[in-house]
Amino acid sequence: MRTFYLAVLLSCISPAAHSQADCLREFTEFIAQFETSPEFQRRNTRFPLSTVRTDRAAQPEPKTVFHTINSPADPRYADVVFPAPAKQAAIPLKQRIKKGSGARFVLFTRPGTGGTLTYTFEMSAGCWQLIKFEDVFR
């Protein structure tokens, strides 16, 4: 009986809030779906989500600001939404994917600005999840 309750408890607190249908193991397939569907993005984001931003309005000079977004209902989550292909082309943003040990990094640069958006993904329970967002100006 204890084992049953433990299994129920663990299933309730699991960070994976997505179904196995969302688990696209091949990263290129996953990111193609992620960039075109805000709902897919929400289901494949691990909360709390760590964010790092450059506050360009800070005085006397820009400073790095760290936040934790606890759910998609947090107003700051709107700033994290992955840019759709049409927006990438309109701005324009240059996309690059880097592989790390157990992680993938999707970097967007806007030529001539020195700014970089970095989305960090990690495989968890067989599914890719967004685990960190950075909006940094150098």
Tab-separated table of N, CA and C in Angstrom:
chain	number	residue	atom	x	y	z
A	1	MET	N	0.821	-1.186	0.000
A	1	MET	CA	0.000	0.000	0.000
A	1	MET	C	0.869	1.256	0.000
A	2	ARG	N	1.940	1.253	0.807
A	2	ARG	CA	2.847	2.404	0.831
A	2	ARG	C	3.452	2.660	-0.531
A	3	THR	N	3.826	1.588	-1.224
A	3	THR	CA	4.423	1.724	-2.546
A	3	THR	C	3.459	2.426	-3.491
A	4	PHE	N	2.190	2.071	-3.428
A	4	PHE	CA	1.183	2.703	-4.271
A	4	PHE	C	1.109	4.202	-4.007
A	5	TYR	N	1.027	4.607	-2.743
A	5	TYR	CA	0.952	6.025	-2.404
A	5	TYR	C	2.212	6.772	-2.827
A	6	LEU	N	3.357	6.120	-2.680
A	6	LEU	CA	4.607	6.742	-3.098
A	6	LEU	C	4.608	6.956	-4.609
A	7	ALA	N	4.145	5.978	-5.365
A	7	ALA	CA	4.081	6.103	-6.820
A	7	ALA	C	3.139	7.234	-7.232
A	8	VAL	N	1.994	7.332	-6.574
A	8	VAL	CA	1.045	8.410	-6.864
A	8	VAL	C	1.670	9.765	-6.536
A	9	LEU	N	2.311	9.869	-5.395
A	9	LEU	CA	2.951	11.117	-4.994
A	9	LEU	C	4.033	11.515	-5.987
A	10	LEU	N	4.883	10.593	-6.368
A	10	LEU	CA	5.950	10.903	-7.317
A	10	LEU	C	5.403	11.308	-8.674
A	11	SER	N	4.326	10.715	-9.111
A	11	SER	CA	3.756	11.092	-10.401
A	11	SER	C	3.173	12.500	-10.353
A	12	CYS	N	2.732	12.934	-9.199
A	12	CYS	CA	2.167	14.280	-9.052
A	12	CYS	C	3.235	15.364	-9.018
A	13	ILE	N	4.424	15.048	-8.529
A	13	ILE	CA	5.449	16.080	-8.402
A	13	ILE	C	6.502	15.998	-9.483
A	14	SER	N	6.305	15.121	-10.447
A	14	SER	CA	7.258	14.983	-11.544
A	14	SER	C	7.350	16.291	-12.310
A	15	PRO	N	8.584	16.722	-12.704
A	15	PRO	CA	8.731	17.962	-13.454
A	15	PRO	C	8.190	17.850	-14.867
A	16	ALA	N	7.997	16.670	-15.374
A	16	ALA	CA	7.522	16.504	-16.742
A	16	ALA	C	6.012	16.667	-16.760
A	17	ALA	N	5.547	17.788	-17.300
A	17	ALA	CA	4.114	18.074	-17.341
A	17	ALA	C	3.574	17.829	-18.741
A	18	HIS	N	4.185	16.935	-19.459
A	18	HIS	CA	3.795	16.661	-20.828
A	18	HIS	C	3.487	15.193	-20.991
A	19	SER	N	2.792	14.871	-22.069
A	19	SER	CA	2.475	13.476	-22.340
A	19	SER	C	3.591	12.870	-23.184
A	20	GLN	N	3.590	11.571	-23.268
A	20	GLN	CA	4.598	10.903	-24.098
A	20	GLN	C	4.437	11.287	-25.570
A	21	ALA	N	3.266	11.748	-25.984
A	21	ALA	CA	3.069	12.198	-27.366
A	21	ALA	C	3.933	13.416	-27.664
A	22	ASP	N	4.299	14.190	-26.636
A	22	ASP	CA	5.146	15.364	-26.820
A	22	ASP	C	6.623	15.009	-26.913
A	23	CYS	N	6.974	13.773	-26.631
A	23	CYS	CA	8.369	13.368	-26.565
A	23	CYS	C	8.913	13.051	-27.945
A	24	LEU	N	9.467	14.036	-28.566
A	24	LEU	CA	10.147	13.847	-29.835
A	24	LEU	C	11.627	13.736	-29.503
A	25	ARG	N	12.158	12.534	-29.564
A	25	ARG	CA	13.526	12.291	-29.122
A	25	ARG	C	14.557	12.933	-30.050
A	26	GLU	N	14.258	13.034	-31.318
A	26	GLU	CA	15.185	13.666	-32.257
A	26	GLU	C	15.055	15.181	-32.085
A	27	PHE	N	16.163	15.851	-31.734
A	27	PHE	CA	16.084	17.271	-31.382
A	27	PHE	C	15.599	18.136	-32.544
A	28	THR	N	16.007	17.830	-33.770
A	28	THR	CA	15.574	18.649	-34.906
A	28	THR	C	14.054	18.599	-35.073
A	29	GLU	N	13.455	17.430	-34.859
A	29	GLU	CA	11.990	17.313	-34.920
A	29	GLU	C	11.354	18.073	-33.756
A	30	PHE	N	11.940	17.918	-32.577
A	30	PHE	CA	11.424	18.592	-31.390
A	30	PHE	C	11.429	20.108	-31.580
A	31	ILE	N	12.554	20.664	-32.021
A	31	ILE	CA	12.669	22.129	-32.109
A	31	ILE	C	11.769	22.685	-33.212
A	32	ALA	N	11.550	21.921	-34.276
A	32	ALA	CA	10.623	22.361	-35.328
A	32	ALA	C	9.209	22.512	-34.765
A	33	GLN	N	8.809	21.589	-33.894
A	33	GLN	CA	7.495	21.680	-33.244
A	33	GLN	C	7.487	22.788	-32.191
A	34	PHE	N	8.572	22.902	-31.441
A	34	PHE	CA	8.672	23.878	-30.352
A	34	PHE	C	8.550	25.307	-30.882
A	35	GLU	N	9.177	25.590	-32.017
A	35	GLU	CA	9.171	26.969	-32.519
A	35	GLU	C	7.865	27.366	-33.195
A	36	THR	N	7.001	26.403	-33.469
A	36	THR	CA	5.752	26.744	-34.153
A	36	THR	C	4.506	26.642	-33.278
A	37	SER	N	4.656	26.135	-32.050
A	37	SER	CA	3.477	25.923	-31.214
A	37	SER	C	3.688	26.425	-29.787
A	38	PRO	N	3.062	27.556	-29.431
A	38	PRO	CA	3.167	28.039	-28.050
A	38	PRO	C	2.664	27.018	-27.021
A	39	GLU	N	1.637	26.249	-27.365
A	39	GLU	CA	1.124	25.232	-26.437
A	39	GLU	C	2.168	24.130	-26.223
A	40	PHE	N	2.811	23.696	-27.296
A	40	PHE	CA	3.877	22.700	-27.200
A	40	PHE	C	5.023	23.251	-26.349
A	41	GLN	N	5.314	24.540	-26.511
A	41	GLN	CA	6.358	25.184	-25.702
A	41	GLN	C	6.015	25.102	-24.217
A	42	ARG	N	4.795	25.459	-23.861
A	42	ARG	CA	4.375	25.418	-22.452
A	42	ARG	C	4.492	24.006	-21.880
A	43	ARG	N	4.047	23.023	-22.647
A	43	ARG	CA	4.081	21.637	-22.165
A	43	ARG	C	5.500	21.100	-22.033
A	44	ASN	N	6.440	21.692	-22.748
A	44	ASN	CA	7.811	21.194	-22.745
A	44	ASN	C	8.784	22.184	-22.114
A	45	THR	N	8.283	22.947	-21.170
A	45	THR	CA	9.113	23.851	-20.375
A	45	THR	C	9.090	23.349	-18.944
A	46	ARG	N	10.247	23.220	-18.356
A	46	ARG	CA	10.357	22.766	-16.963
A	46	ARG	C	10.276	23.980	-16.041
A	47	PHE	N	9.285	23.965	-15.186
A	47	PHE	CA	9.127	25.019	-14.181
A	47	PHE	C	9.565	24.486	-12.834
A	48	PRO	N	10.196	25.309	-12.027
A	48	PRO	CA	10.522	26.713	-12.283
A	48	PRO	C	11.608	26.841	-13.352
A	49	LEU	N	11.449	27.868	-14.190
A	49	LEU	CA	12.363	28.147	-15.296
A	49	LEU	C	13.309	29.263	-14.888
A	50	SER	N	14.597	29.015	-15.047
A	50	SER	CA	15.601	30.032	-14.727
A	50	SER	C	15.777	30.958	-15.922
A	51	THR	N	15.831	32.259	-15.646
A	51	THR	CA	16.081	33.226	-16.710
A	51	THR	C	17.192	34.185	-16.290
A	52	VAL	N	17.930	34.625	-17.278
A	52	VAL	CA	19.000	35.600	-17.089
A	52	VAL	C	18.803	36.671	-18.152
A	53	ARG	N	18.788	37.932	-17.717
A	53	ARG	CA	18.595	39.046	-18.649
A	53	ARG	C	19.598	40.147	-18.361
A	54	THR	N	19.902	40.907	-19.387
A	54	THR	CA	20.682	42.120	-19.206
A	54	THR	C	19.692	43.274	-19.086
A	55	ASP	N	19.720	43.972	-17.965
A	55	ASP	CA	18.880	45.159	-17.773
A	55	ASP	C	19.658	46.334	-18.344
A	56	ARG	N	19.327	46.704	-19.570
A	56	ARG	CA	20.060	47.774	-20.273
A	56	ARG	C	19.721	49.157	-19.743
A	57	ALA	N	18.642	49.261	-18.961
A	57	ALA	CA	18.244	50.557	-18.411
A	57	ALA	C	18.875	50.829	-17.046
A	58	ALA	N	19.558	49.842	-16.480
A	58	ALA	CA	20.161	50.020	-15.153
A	58	ALA	C	21.244	51.095	-15.185
A	59	GLN	N	21.361	51.817	-14.086
A	59	GLN	CA	22.352	52.898	-13.982
A	59	GLN	C	23.345	52.570	-12.881
A	60	PRO	N	24.575	52.845	-12.982
A	60	PRO	CA	25.217	53.635	-14.037
A	60	PRO	C	25.543	52.830	-15.291
A	61	GLU	N	25.382	51.496	-15.240
A	61	GLU	CA	25.632	50.671	-16.420
A	61	GLU	C	24.703	49.461	-16.396
A	62	PRO	N	24.524	48.803	-17.552
A	62	PRO	CA	23.666	47.615	-17.585
A	62	PRO	C	24.128	46.564	-16.582
A	63	LYS	N	23.148	45.806	-16.064
A	63	LYS	CA	23.492	44.757	-15.107
A	63	LYS	C	22.728	43.482	-15.449
A	64	THR	N	23.251	42.360	-14.980
A	64	THR	CA	22.623	41.069	-15.185
A	64	THR	C	21.583	40.835	-14.098
A	65	VAL	N	20.392	40.399	-14.518
A	65	VAL	CA	19.280	40.160	-13.599
A	65	VAL	C	18.842	38.704	-13.745
A	66	PHE	N	18.687	38.030	-12.618
A	66	PHE	CA	18.265	36.632	-12.589
A	66	PHE	C	16.836	36.555	-12.070
A	67	HIS	N	16.014	35.730	-12.735
A	67	HIS	CA	14.629	35.513	-12.302
A	67	HIS	C	14.316	34.032	-12.348
A	68	THR	N	13.298	33.664	-11.610
A	68	THR	CA	12.737	32.322	-11.689
A	68	THR	C	11.270	32.482	-12.050
A	69	ILE	N	10.872	31.811	-13.107
A	69	ILE	CA	9.475	31.835	-13.551
A	69	ILE	C	8.851	30.524	-13.094
A	70	ASN	N	7.825	30.622	-12.266
A	70	ASN	CA	7.236	29.430	-11.659
A	70	ASN	C	6.153	28.748	-12.478
A	71	SER	N	5.563	29.474	-13.431
A	71	SER	CA	4.503	28.871	-14.242
A	71	SER	C	4.270	29.725	-15.481
A	72	PRO	N	3.546	29.201	-16.460
A	72	PRO	CA	3.222	29.991	-17.645
A	72	PRO	C	2.340	31.208	-17.317
A	73	ALA	N	1.706	31.211	-16.147
A	73	ALA	CA	0.866	32.338	-15.741
A	73	ALA	C	1.687	33.551	-15.309
A	74	ASP	N	2.954	33.356	-15.015
A	74	ASP	CA	3.840	34.460	-14.629
A	74	ASP	C	3.963	35.412	-15.822
A	75	PRO	N	3.711	36.706	-15.646
A	75	PRO	CA	3.776	37.663	-16.761
A	75	PRO	C	5.136	37.677	-17.475
A	76	ARG	N	6.196	37.326	-16.770
A	76	ARG	CA	7.530	37.311	-17.404
A	76	ARG	C	7.685	36.165	-18.393
A	77	TYR	N	6.810	35.166	-18.317
A	77	TYR	CA	6.906	34.036	-19.242
A	77	TYR	C	6.681	34.490	-20.683
A	78	ALA	N	5.879	35.510	-20.902
A	78	ALA	CA	5.629	36.014	-22.254
A	78	ALA	C	6.919	36.460	-22.940
A	79	ASP	N	7.899	36.918	-22.170
A	79	ASP	CA	9.178	37.357	-22.737
A	79	ASP	C	10.084	36.196	-23.126
A	80	VAL	N	9.723	34.997	-22.715
A	80	VAL	CA	10.556	33.819	-22.957
A	80	VAL	C	10.111	33.063	-24.204
A	81	VAL	N	8.908	33.329	-24.690
A	81	VAL	CA	8.346	32.568	-25.798
A	81	VAL	C	9.331	32.523	-26.971
A	82	PHE	N	9.558	31.330	-27.469
A	82	PHE	CA	10.477	31.063	-28.569
A	82	PHE	C	9.954	31.749	-29.825
A	83	PRO	N	10.800	32.501	-30.533
A	83	PRO	CA	10.313	33.214	-31.719
A	83	PRO	C	9.930	32.264	-32.854
A	84	ALA	N	8.740	32.466	-33.400
A	84	ALA	CA	8.256	31.672	-34.525
A	84	ALA	C	9.107	31.984	-35.759
A	85	PRO	N	9.134	31.076	-36.727
A	85	PRO	CA	9.942	31.302	-37.926
A	85	PRO	C	9.667	32.637	-38.629
A	86	ALA	N	8.405	33.057	-38.695
A	86	ALA	CA	8.079	34.335	-39.348
A	86	ALA	C	8.717	35.513	-38.603
A	87	LYS	N	8.695	35.470	-37.269
A	87	LYS	CA	9.313	36.522	-36.466
A	87	LYS	C	10.833	36.492	-36.620
A	88	GLN	N	11.404	35.284	-36.674
A	88	GLN	CA	12.846	35.158	-36.877
A	88	GLN	C	13.262	35.836	-38.182
A	89	ALA	N	12.478	35.643	-39.236
A	89	ALA	CA	12.788	36.230	-40.540
A	89	ALA	C	12.557	37.741	-40.554
A	90	ALA	N	11.520	38.208	-39.855
A	90	ALA	CA	11.172	39.633	-39.868
A	90	ALA	C	12.176	40.499	-39.106
A	91	ILE	N	12.767	39.993	-38.042
A	91	ILE	CA	13.628	40.830	-37.180
A	91	ILE	C	14.929	41.238	-37.861
A	92	PRO	N	15.756	40.557	-38.482
A	92	PRO	CA	15.981	39.133	-38.623
A	92	PRO	C	16.847	38.581	-37.492
A	93	LEU	N	16.622	37.317	-37.193
A	93	LEU	CA	17.421	36.608	-36.199
A	93	LEU	C	18.147	35.454	-36.885
A	94	LYS	N	19.379	35.246	-36.490
A	94	LYS	CA	20.154	34.123	-37.010
A	94	LYS	C	20.151	33.033	-35.948
A	95	GLN	N	19.682	31.835	-36.326
A	95	GLN	CA	19.574	30.713	-35.380
A	95	GLN	C	20.761	29.766	-35.545
A	96	ARG	N	21.270	29.314	-34.392
A	96	ARG	CA	22.363	28.337	-34.371
A	96	ARG	C	22.072	27.355	-33.249
A	97	ILE	N	22.320	26.076	-33.497
A	97	ILE	CA	22.109	25.043	-32.475
A	97	ILE	C	23.463	24.453	-32.108
A	98	LYS	N	23.735	24.428	-30.797
A	98	LYS	CA	24.972	23.848	-30.284
A	98	LYS	C	24.633	22.657	-29.403
A	99	LYS	N	25.490	21.649	-29.466
A	99	LYS	CA	25.326	20.467	-28.623
A	99	LYS	C	26.244	20.580	-27.424
A	100	GLY	N	25.718	20.178	-26.269
A	100	GLY	CA	26.502	20.089	-25.052
A	100	GLY	C	26.307	18.705	-24.462
A	101	SER	N	26.931	18.451	-23.368
A	101	SER	CA	26.803	17.153	-22.705
A	101	SER	C	25.393	17.010	-22.141
A	102	GLY	N	24.542	16.283	-22.838
A	102	GLY	CA	23.170	16.073	-22.389
A	102	GLY	C	22.251	17.257	-22.602
A	103	ALA	N	22.723	18.281	-23.299
A	103	ALA	CA	21.918	19.486	-23.509
A	103	ALA	C	22.046	19.963	-24.948
A	104	ARG	N	21.100	20.793	-25.342
A	104	ARG	CA	21.161	21.483	-26.631
A	104	ARG	C	20.906	22.952	-26.340
A	105	PHE	N	21.598	23.802	-27.068
A	105	PHE	CA	21.477	25.241	-26.905
A	105	PHE	C	21.054	25.825	-28.241
A	106	VAL	N	19.944	26.569	-28.236
A	106	VAL	CA	19.502	27.259	-29.436
A	106	VAL	C	19.800	28.730	-29.202
A	107	LEU	N	20.698	29.268	-30.031
A	107	LEU	CA	21.135	30.653	-29.891
A	107	LEU	C	20.580	31.480	-31.047
A	108	PHE	N	20.059	32.648	-30.710
A	108	PHE	CA	19.610	33.598	-31.713
A	108	PHE	C	20.453	34.851	-31.576
A	109	THR	N	20.974	35.314	-32.686
A	109	THR	CA	21.696	36.588	-32.685
A	109	THR	C	21.023	37.510	-33.687
A	110	ARG	N	21.076	38.779	-33.355
A	110	ARG	CA	20.556	39.802	-34.256
A	110	ARG	C	21.770	40.582	-34.742
A	111	PRO	N	22.116	40.421	-36.010
A	111	PRO	CA	23.324	41.061	-36.524
A	111	PRO	C	23.413	42.541	-36.171
A	112	GLY	N	24.598	42.942	-35.693
A	112	GLY	CA	24.855	44.344	-35.397
A	112	GLY	C	24.398	44.830	-34.033
A	113	THR	N	23.806	43.954	-33.193
A	113	THR	CA	23.295	44.423	-31.905
A	113	THR	C	24.113	43.940	-30.720
A	114	GLY	N	24.854	42.853	-30.879
A	114	GLY	CA	25.590	42.281	-29.759
A	114	GLY	C	24.707	41.492	-28.810
A	115	GLY	N	23.450	41.323	-29.155
A	115	GLY	CA	22.528	40.588	-28.293
A	115	GLY	C	22.411	39.131	-28.688
A	116	THR	N	22.228	38.291	-27.690
A	116	THR	CA	22.049	36.860	-27.921
A	116	THR	C	20.923	36.344	-27.038
A	117	LEU	N	20.014	35.619	-27.649
A	117	LEU	CA	18.984	34.885	-26.915
A	117	LEU	C	19.430	33.435	-26.908
A	118	THR	N	19.478	32.826	-25.742
A	118	THR	CA	19.887	31.432	-25.639
A	118	THR	C	18.808	30.639	-24.909
A	119	TYR	N	18.338	29.597	-25.568
A	119	TYR	CA	17.374	28.672	-24.991
A	119	TYR	C	18.121	27.371	-24.720
A	120	THR	N	18.122	26.914	-23.471
A	120	THR	CA	18.821	25.691	-23.092
A	120	THR	C	17.803	24.581	-22.869
A	121	PHE	N	18.036	23.463	-23.543
A	121	PHE	CA	17.151	22.296	-23.467
A	121	PHE	C	17.930	21.124	-22.907
A	122	GLU	N	17.226	20.294	-22.141
A	122	GLU	CA	17.823	19.113	-21.551
A	122	GLU	C	16.851	17.949	-21.706
A	123	MET	N	17.407	16.774	-21.913
A	123	MET	CA	16.574	15.571	-21.989
A	123	MET	C	16.241	15.121	-20.570
A	124	SER	N	14.954	14.937	-20.291
A	124	SER	CA	14.508	14.504	-18.973
A	124	SER	C	13.405	13.482	-19.166
A	125	ALA	N	13.580	12.312	-18.595
A	125	ALA	CA	12.604	11.222	-18.718
A	125	ALA	C	12.282	10.930	-20.187
A	126	GLY	N	13.296	11.029	-21.045
A	126	GLY	CA	13.131	10.717	-22.456
A	126	GLY	C	12.528	11.825	-23.286
A	127	CYS	N	12.349	13.011	-22.706
A	127	CYS	CA	11.736	14.130	-23.419
A	127	CYS	C	12.625	15.372	-23.318
A	128	TRP	N	12.668	16.157	-24.376
A	128	TRP	CA	13.386	17.429	-24.333
A	128	TRP	C	12.542	18.452	-23.590
A	129	GLN	N	13.191	19.273	-22.763
A	129	GLN	CA	12.495	20.338	-22.041
A	129	GLN	C	13.357	21.592	-22.026
A	130	LEU	N	12.697	22.743	-22.142
A	130	LEU	CA	13.374	24.025	-21.956
A	130	LEU	C	13.647	24.173	-20.469
A	131	ILE	N	14.916	24.406	-20.102
A	131	ILE	CA	15.256	24.532	-18.679
A	131	ILE	C	15.832	25.889	-18.312
A	132	LYS	N	16.222	26.703	-19.314
A	132	LYS	CA	16.830	28.006	-19.023
A	132	LYS	C	16.701	28.913	-20.227
A	133	PHE	N	16.530	30.213	-19.958
A	133	PHE	CA	16.459	31.225	-21.010
A	133	PHE	C	17.399	32.364	-20.636
A	134	GLU	N	18.173	32.823	-21.618
A	134	GLU	CA	19.080	33.953	-21.392
A	134	GLU	C	18.900	34.978	-22.507
A	135	ASP	N	18.808	36.244	-22.131
A	135	ASP	CA	18.724	37.378	-23.047
A	135	ASP	C	19.838	38.322	-22.629
A	136	VAL	N	20.992	38.168	-23.275
A	136	VAL	CA	22.195	38.854	-22.813
A	136	VAL	C	22.772	39.738	-23.916
A	137	PHE	N	23.106	40.947	-23.549
A	137	PHE	CA	23.812	41.879	-24.446
A	137	PHE	C	25.223	42.034	-23.943
A	138	ARG	N	26.145	41.941	-24.858
A	138	ARG	CA	27.554	42.080	-24.479
A	138	ARG	C	28.084	43.419	-24.906
